[in-house]
Short mmCIF file of C-alpha atoms in Angstrom, two decimals:
data_model
loop_
_atom_site.label_atom_id
_atom_site.label_comp_id
_atom_site.label_asym_id
_atom_site.label_seq_id
_atom_site.Cartn_x
_atom_site.Cartn_y
_atom_site.Cartn_z
CA UNK A 242 0.00 0.00 0.00
CA UNK A 243 1.49 3.34 -1.10
CA UNK A 244 0.84 6.07 1.44
CA UNK A 245 2.63 8.88 -0.45
CA UNK A 246 2.54 9.54 -4.19
CA UNK A 247 3.15 12.53 -6.47
CA UNK A 248 0.19 14.63 -7.62
CA UNK A 249 -1.44 13.97 -10.96
CA UNK A 250 -0.57 16.11 -13.98
CA UNK A 251 -4.02 17.72 -13.96
CA UNK A 252 -3.55 18.69 -10.31
CA UNK A 253 -0.21 20.36 -11.03
CA UNK A 254 -1.72 22.20 -13.98
CA UNK A 255 -4.70 23.42 -11.96
CA UNK A 256 -2.43 24.68 -9.18
CA UNK A 257 -0.31 26.52 -11.73
CA UNK A 258 -3.40 28.13 -13.30
CA UNK A 259 -4.61 29.29 -9.90
CA UNK A 260 -1.20 30.73 -9.03
CA UNK A 261 -0.86 32.56 -12.35
CA UNK A 262 -4.31 34.14 -12.19
CA UNK A 263 -4.40 35.22 -8.56
CA UNK A 264 -3.99 38.88 -7.62
CA UNK A 265 -2.91 37.96 -4.10
CA UNK A 266 0.59 39.42 -4.42
CA UNK A 267 2.33 42.71 -3.44
CA UNK A 268 1.69 44.38 -6.81
CA UNK A 269 -1.96 43.33 -7.15
CA UNK A 270 -1.68 42.08 -10.75
CA UNK A 271 -1.68 38.42 -11.73
CA UNK A 272 1.07 36.89 -13.84
CA UNK A 273 -1.50 36.20 -16.56
CA UNK A 274 -2.55 39.85 -16.77
CA UNK A 275 1.09 40.98 -16.64
CA UNK A 276 2.05 38.81 -19.59
CA UNK A 277 -1.06 39.84 -21.53
CA UNK A 278 -0.38 43.55 -21.04
CA UNK A 279 3.27 43.10 -21.92
CA UNK A 280 2.35 41.59 -25.29
CA UNK A 281 -0.35 44.22 -25.89
CA UNK A 282 2.17 47.00 -25.28
CA UNK A 283 4.60 45.85 -27.99
CA UNK A 284 4.97 48.57 -30.62
CA UNK A 285 6.30 48.72 -34.17
CA UNK A 286 8.28 51.92 -34.60
CA UNK A 287 10.80 50.78 -37.25
CA UNK A 288 8.01 49.88 -39.68
CA UNK A 289 9.04 46.21 -40.01
CA UNK A 290 7.34 43.10 -38.63
CA UNK A 291 7.11 39.41 -39.52
CA UNK A 292 4.22 36.98 -39.24
CA UNK A 293 3.97 33.25 -39.72
CA UNK A 294 2.37 30.06 -38.43
CA UNK A 295 4.26 27.82 -36.00
CA UNK A 296 3.20 24.20 -35.73
CA UNK A 297 5.61 22.59 -33.24
CA UNK A 298 4.56 24.79 -30.34
CA UNK A 299 1.01 23.41 -30.50
CA UNK A 300 2.35 20.19 -28.97
CA UNK A 301 2.56 22.07 -25.66
CA UNK A 302 -1.23 22.34 -25.61
CA UNK A 303 -4.10 19.88 -25.60
CA UNK A 304 -4.56 20.85 -29.21
CA UNK A 305 -6.97 18.06 -30.10
CA UNK A 306 -9.47 19.23 -27.50
CA UNK A 307 -8.93 22.88 -28.43
CA UNK A 308 -9.06 22.19 -32.17
CA UNK A 309 -5.78 24.04 -32.72
CA UNK A 310 -3.56 23.20 -35.70
CA UNK A 311 -1.00 26.00 -35.41
CA UNK A 312 -0.07 29.19 -33.60
CA UNK A 313 -0.14 32.45 -35.54
CA UNK A 314 2.37 34.93 -34.18
CA UNK A 315 3.88 38.30 -35.04
CA UNK A 316 7.41 39.46 -34.19
CA UNK A 317 8.84 42.96 -34.49
CA UNK A 318 12.37 44.06 -35.36
CA UNK A 319 13.22 44.23 -31.64
CA UNK A 320 12.54 40.49 -31.29
CA UNK A 321 9.38 41.03 -29.24
CA UNK A 322 6.19 39.05 -29.86
CA UNK A 323 3.33 41.41 -30.65
CA UNK A 324 0.60 38.76 -30.67
CA UNK A 325 0.21 34.99 -30.55
CA UNK A 326 -3.02 33.03 -30.97
CA UNK A 327 -3.94 29.40 -31.55
CA UNK A 328 -5.79 28.83 -34.82
CA UNK A 329 -7.59 25.81 -36.33
CA UNK A 330 -6.00 26.42 -39.76
CA UNK A 331 -3.74 28.81 -41.66
CA UNK A 332 -6.70 30.57 -43.30
CA UNK A 333 -6.84 34.33 -42.86
CA UNK A 334 -10.34 34.18 -41.39
CA UNK A 335 -8.98 32.46 -38.27
CA UNK A 336 -6.42 35.14 -37.35
CA UNK A 337 -8.08 38.20 -38.93
CA UNK A 338 -9.57 39.42 -35.63
CA UNK A 339 -6.22 39.20 -33.79
CA UNK A 340 -4.50 40.96 -36.68
CA UNK A 341 -7.05 43.78 -36.64
CA UNK A 342 -6.68 44.24 -32.88
CA UNK A 343 -2.90 44.43 -33.27
CA UNK A 344 -3.06 46.99 -36.09
CA UNK A 345 -5.44 49.15 -34.02
CA UNK A 346 -2.69 49.91 -31.50
CA UNK A 347 -1.63 53.54 -31.70
CA UNK A 348 2.05 52.61 -31.54
CA UNK A 349 1.85 49.91 -34.21
CA UNK A 350 2.65 51.60 -37.53
CA UNK A 351 4.14 49.06 -39.95
CA UNK A 352 5.13 49.68 -43.56
CA UNK A 353 6.83 46.35 -44.39
CA UNK A 354 5.81 42.81 -43.52
CA UNK A 355 7.96 39.70 -43.87
CA UNK A 356 6.23 36.38 -44.42
CA UNK A 357 7.36 32.87 -45.33
CA UNK A 358 4.47 32.55 -47.83
CA UNK A 359 4.32 35.98 -49.49
CA UNK A 360 2.57 36.88 -51.85
CA UNK A 361 -0.01 34.49 -50.38
CA UNK A 362 -2.77 36.51 -48.61
CA UNK A 363 -1.46 39.69 -50.25
CA UNK A 364 -4.97 41.08 -50.81
CA UNK A 365 -5.92 40.52 -47.15
CA UNK A 366 -2.89 42.34 -45.76
CA UNK A 367 -3.09 45.25 -48.21
CA UNK A 368 -6.73 45.79 -47.21
CA UNK A 369 -5.85 45.60 -43.52
CA UNK A 370 -2.81 47.93 -43.67
CA UNK A 371 -2.83 50.63 -46.33
CA UNK A 372 0.41 50.98 -48.27
CA UNK A 373 1.94 47.81 -46.82
CA UNK A 374 4.88 46.23 -48.68
CA UNK A 375 5.32 42.47 -48.46
CA UNK A 376 8.61 40.61 -48.52
CA UNK A 377 9.78 37.01 -48.39
CA UNK A 378 12.21 36.23 -45.59
CA UNK A 379 15.66 35.11 -46.75
CA UNK A 380 15.74 32.19 -44.29
CA UNK A 381 12.52 30.63 -45.58
CA UNK A 382 13.46 31.40 -49.19
CA UNK A 383 16.77 29.51 -49.10
CA UNK A 384 15.25 26.74 -46.98
CA UNK A 385 12.81 25.90 -49.79
CA UNK A 386 15.77 24.73 -51.87
CA UNK A 387 18.10 23.43 -49.18
CA UNK A 388 15.53 21.01 -47.77
CA UNK A 389 15.40 19.24 -51.16
CA UNK A 390 19.16 18.50 -51.24
CA UNK A 391 20.82 15.32 -50.00
CA UNK A 392 22.82 16.41 -46.96
CA UNK A 393 25.18 13.42 -47.07
CA UNK A 394 26.31 14.22 -50.61
CA UNK A 395 30.00 15.13 -50.89
CA UNK A 396 29.16 18.44 -52.59
CA UNK A 397 26.43 19.51 -50.17
CA UNK A 398 28.42 22.16 -48.28
CA UNK A 399 29.89 23.61 -51.48
CA UNK A 400 26.37 23.78 -52.93
CA UNK A 401 25.08 25.65 -49.86
CA UNK A 402 27.87 28.20 -50.20
CA UNK A 403 27.17 28.60 -53.93
CA UNK A 404 23.44 29.04 -53.36
CA UNK A 405 23.94 31.75 -50.74
CA UNK A 406 26.39 33.52 -53.05
CA UNK A 407 23.71 33.58 -55.74
CA UNK A 408 21.29 35.30 -53.34
CA UNK A 409 23.42 37.94 -51.61
CA UNK A 410 26.86 39.41 -51.19
CA UNK A 411 28.62 40.87 -48.17
CA UNK A 412 29.02 44.62 -47.78
CA UNK A 413 32.53 45.40 -49.06
CA UNK A 414 33.39 47.82 -46.26
CA UNK A 415 32.46 45.35 -43.51
CA UNK A 416 34.23 42.52 -45.33
CA UNK A 417 37.43 44.54 -45.69
CA UNK A 418 37.49 45.33 -41.95
CA UNK A 419 36.86 41.68 -41.08
CA UNK A 420 39.73 40.48 -43.29
CA UNK A 421 42.06 42.99 -41.67
CA UNK A 422 41.08 41.78 -38.18
CA UNK A 423 41.62 38.14 -39.16
CA UNK A 424 45.07 38.84 -40.60
CA UNK A 425 46.39 40.98 -37.75
CA UNK A 426 45.19 38.54 -35.07
CA UNK A 427 42.97 40.96 -33.14
CA UNK A 428 39.79 38.91 -33.67
CA UNK A 429 40.97 35.53 -32.35
CA UNK A 430 41.08 35.07 -28.58
CA UNK A 431 44.45 33.33 -28.97
CA UNK A 432 45.85 36.11 -31.16
CA UNK A 433 46.11 33.78 -34.15
CA UNK A 434 46.90 35.56 -37.42
CA UNK A 435 45.18 33.97 -40.39
CA UNK A 436 47.04 33.65 -43.67
CA UNK A 437 45.47 34.28 -47.07
CA UNK A 438 45.27 30.53 -47.74
CA UNK A 439 43.57 29.86 -44.40
CA UNK A 440 41.01 32.59 -45.02
CA UNK A 441 40.31 31.22 -48.50
CA UNK A 442 39.57 27.78 -47.01
CA UNK A 443 37.36 29.34 -44.36
CA UNK A 444 35.28 31.52 -46.69
CA UNK A 445 31.91 30.09 -47.65
CA UNK A 446 31.90 27.48 -44.89
CA UNK A 447 29.35 27.12 -42.11
CA UNK A 448 32.12 27.87 -39.60
CA UNK A 449 32.77 31.24 -41.25
CA UNK A 450 29.06 32.13 -41.23
CA UNK A 451 28.58 31.07 -37.61
CA UNK A 452 31.62 33.00 -36.37
CA UNK A 453 31.65 36.16 -38.42
CA UNK A 454 28.20 36.81 -39.92
CA UNK A 455 27.45 39.12 -37.01
CA UNK A 456 30.10 41.54 -38.33
CA UNK A 457 28.84 41.51 -41.94
CA UNK A 458 25.87 43.13 -43.62
CA UNK A 459 24.19 41.16 -46.40
CA UNK A 460 23.25 42.99 -49.57
CA UNK A 461 20.57 41.05 -51.44
CA UNK A 462 21.07 40.84 -55.18
CA UNK A 463 18.59 42.30 -57.64
CA UNK A 464 15.85 39.93 -58.91
CA UNK A 465 17.26 39.29 -62.40
CA UNK A 466 20.78 38.84 -61.04
CA UNK A 467 19.38 36.40 -58.50
CA UNK A 468 17.50 34.44 -61.17
CA UNK A 469 20.64 34.18 -63.30
CA UNK A 470 22.61 33.03 -60.26
CA UNK A 471 20.04 30.34 -59.45
CA UNK A 472 20.19 29.06 -63.04
CA UNK A 473 23.98 28.92 -62.96
CA UNK A 474 23.91 27.19 -59.58
CA UNK A 475 21.39 24.57 -60.74
CA UNK A 476 23.43 23.73 -63.86
CA UNK A 477 26.62 23.56 -61.81
CA UNK A 478 25.31 20.73 -59.59
CA UNK A 479 22.79 18.85 -61.73
CA UNK A 480 23.91 15.48 -63.07
CA UNK A 481 21.69 14.99 -66.11
CA UNK A 482 20.94 17.58 -68.78
CA UNK A 483 17.96 17.48 -71.15
CA UNK A 484 18.39 17.81 -74.92
CA UNK A 485 19.16 21.41 -75.84
CA UNK A 486 19.69 22.44 -72.20
CA UNK A 487 22.87 23.76 -70.62
CA UNK A 488 25.42 21.03 -69.83
CA UNK A 489 25.39 19.44 -66.38
CA UNK A 490 28.35 20.04 -64.10
CA UNK A 491 27.41 17.86 -61.14
CA UNK A 492 28.41 14.36 -60.15
CA UNK A 493 27.16 11.34 -58.27
CA UNK A 494 28.33 10.97 -54.70
CA UNK A 495 31.38 8.65 -54.86
CA UNK A 496 30.22 6.67 -51.81
CA UNK A 497 26.41 6.57 -52.08
CA UNK A 498 26.19 6.82 -55.90
CA UNK A 499 23.32 9.32 -55.78
CA UNK A 500 23.04 12.88 -57.15
CA UNK A 501 22.91 15.96 -54.91
CA UNK A 502 19.45 16.93 -56.15
CA UNK A 503 16.24 15.10 -55.32
CA UNK A 504 13.21 15.06 -57.68
CA UNK A 505 11.81 18.10 -55.81
CA UNK A 506 14.85 20.34 -56.32
CA UNK A 507 14.04 21.56 -59.83
CA UNK A 508 10.49 22.64 -58.93
CA UNK A 509 11.80 24.35 -55.78
CA UNK A 510 14.34 26.33 -57.82
CA UNK A 511 11.70 27.34 -60.36
CA UNK A 512 9.40 28.48 -57.56
CA UNK A 513 12.18 30.57 -56.03
CA UNK A 514 12.92 32.17 -59.41
CA UNK A 515 9.27 33.25 -59.63
CA UNK A 516 9.38 34.71 -56.10
CA UNK A 517 12.78 36.46 -56.47
CA UNK A 518 11.04 39.81 -56.97
CA UNK A 519 9.70 39.67 -53.39
CA UNK A 520 13.09 39.13 -51.70
CA UNK A 521 14.80 42.50 -52.15
CA UNK A 522 15.38 44.80 -49.16
CA UNK A 523 12.61 47.43 -48.74
CA UNK A 524 15.02 50.07 -47.38
CA UNK A 525 18.61 51.13 -48.15
CA UNK A 526 21.21 48.83 -46.60
CA UNK A 527 22.17 51.33 -43.89
CA UNK A 528 18.54 51.46 -42.72
CA UNK A 529 18.19 47.66 -42.59
CA UNK A 530 20.73 47.20 -39.78
CA UNK A 531 21.35 48.51 -36.28
CA UNK A 532 24.98 49.04 -35.38
CA UNK A 533 26.28 47.61 -32.10
CA UNK A 534 29.53 49.38 -31.33
CA UNK A 535 32.46 47.36 -29.90
CA UNK A 536 33.20 47.46 -26.21
CA UNK A 537 35.95 49.65 -24.74
CA UNK A 538 38.22 46.62 -24.28
CA UNK A 539 37.71 45.28 -27.80
CA UNK A 540 40.90 44.77 -29.81
CA UNK A 541 39.34 44.28 -33.23
CA UNK A 542 37.02 47.35 -33.12
CA UNK A 543 34.51 45.63 -35.41
CA UNK A 544 30.90 46.82 -35.30
CA UNK A 545 28.29 44.08 -34.96
CA UNK A 546 25.38 44.30 -37.38
CA UNK A 547 21.86 43.53 -36.11
CA UNK A 548 19.36 42.97 -38.92
CA UNK A 549 16.04 44.75 -38.35
CA UNK A 550 14.13 42.15 -40.31
CA UNK A 551 12.78 39.62 -37.78
CA UNK A 552 12.35 36.87 -40.41
#
């Protein structure tokens, strides 16, 4: 016979709900009301926000009983969440009321919206916010192609670097300062001075992007330049070429004997070529980034670049 046992999950949840909704505290406001007011007070002063549907977070709820399929949320350039609601589908009718309430805030004055599905629902958003410009987020744009590649292929990492190069280039001024810091040893904690050959091997790798992207501003290429770059990239890594098409420059993986591309890659590239016109920056490059000046003890004196786009 067990005399002591832990409480049931429902009991713990009920106790938490009671604690979060009670006003029996020194400040007289419950945690629930505090969090609600904090979200309702989020403003959009830079003119940029992003919206999308998140599906994984629904697993934290009893979504089957609630009928929720996703969470629709909005983030501003400061990283704050302006609204978040559970919805039964991704249709506009299910988040239209929350969107209207958000837009009605006096301090919410957006001019540009980033979305992972733009120009889907373009008519809805242009009716809701007059003069709104829509943009595709770079992360979701490149992910449409990258998710169709075979990650174990020997050319995968080179292909990722080539794809990103087709979409954007680094600001020359920032890149020049970064190269100088790498060569004079002021950037490495150990004081290591990188040679030209070592920098060449490092460029275009995931290690380079993870370490140094925070010092570099990305300048998105113009739509036609981007389309040409995507065509060149596709021909560079495809294995089979149709009659009359550009020659194929790819190869089978020497170990797995499979091509880099899957059957979905070509359609993904064609889709991205059609949507290239929605990827360009809405503002000049200087207005797309916040500068974070180096600390007084910094040796490299490199300015970190914080992208205003929350996508």
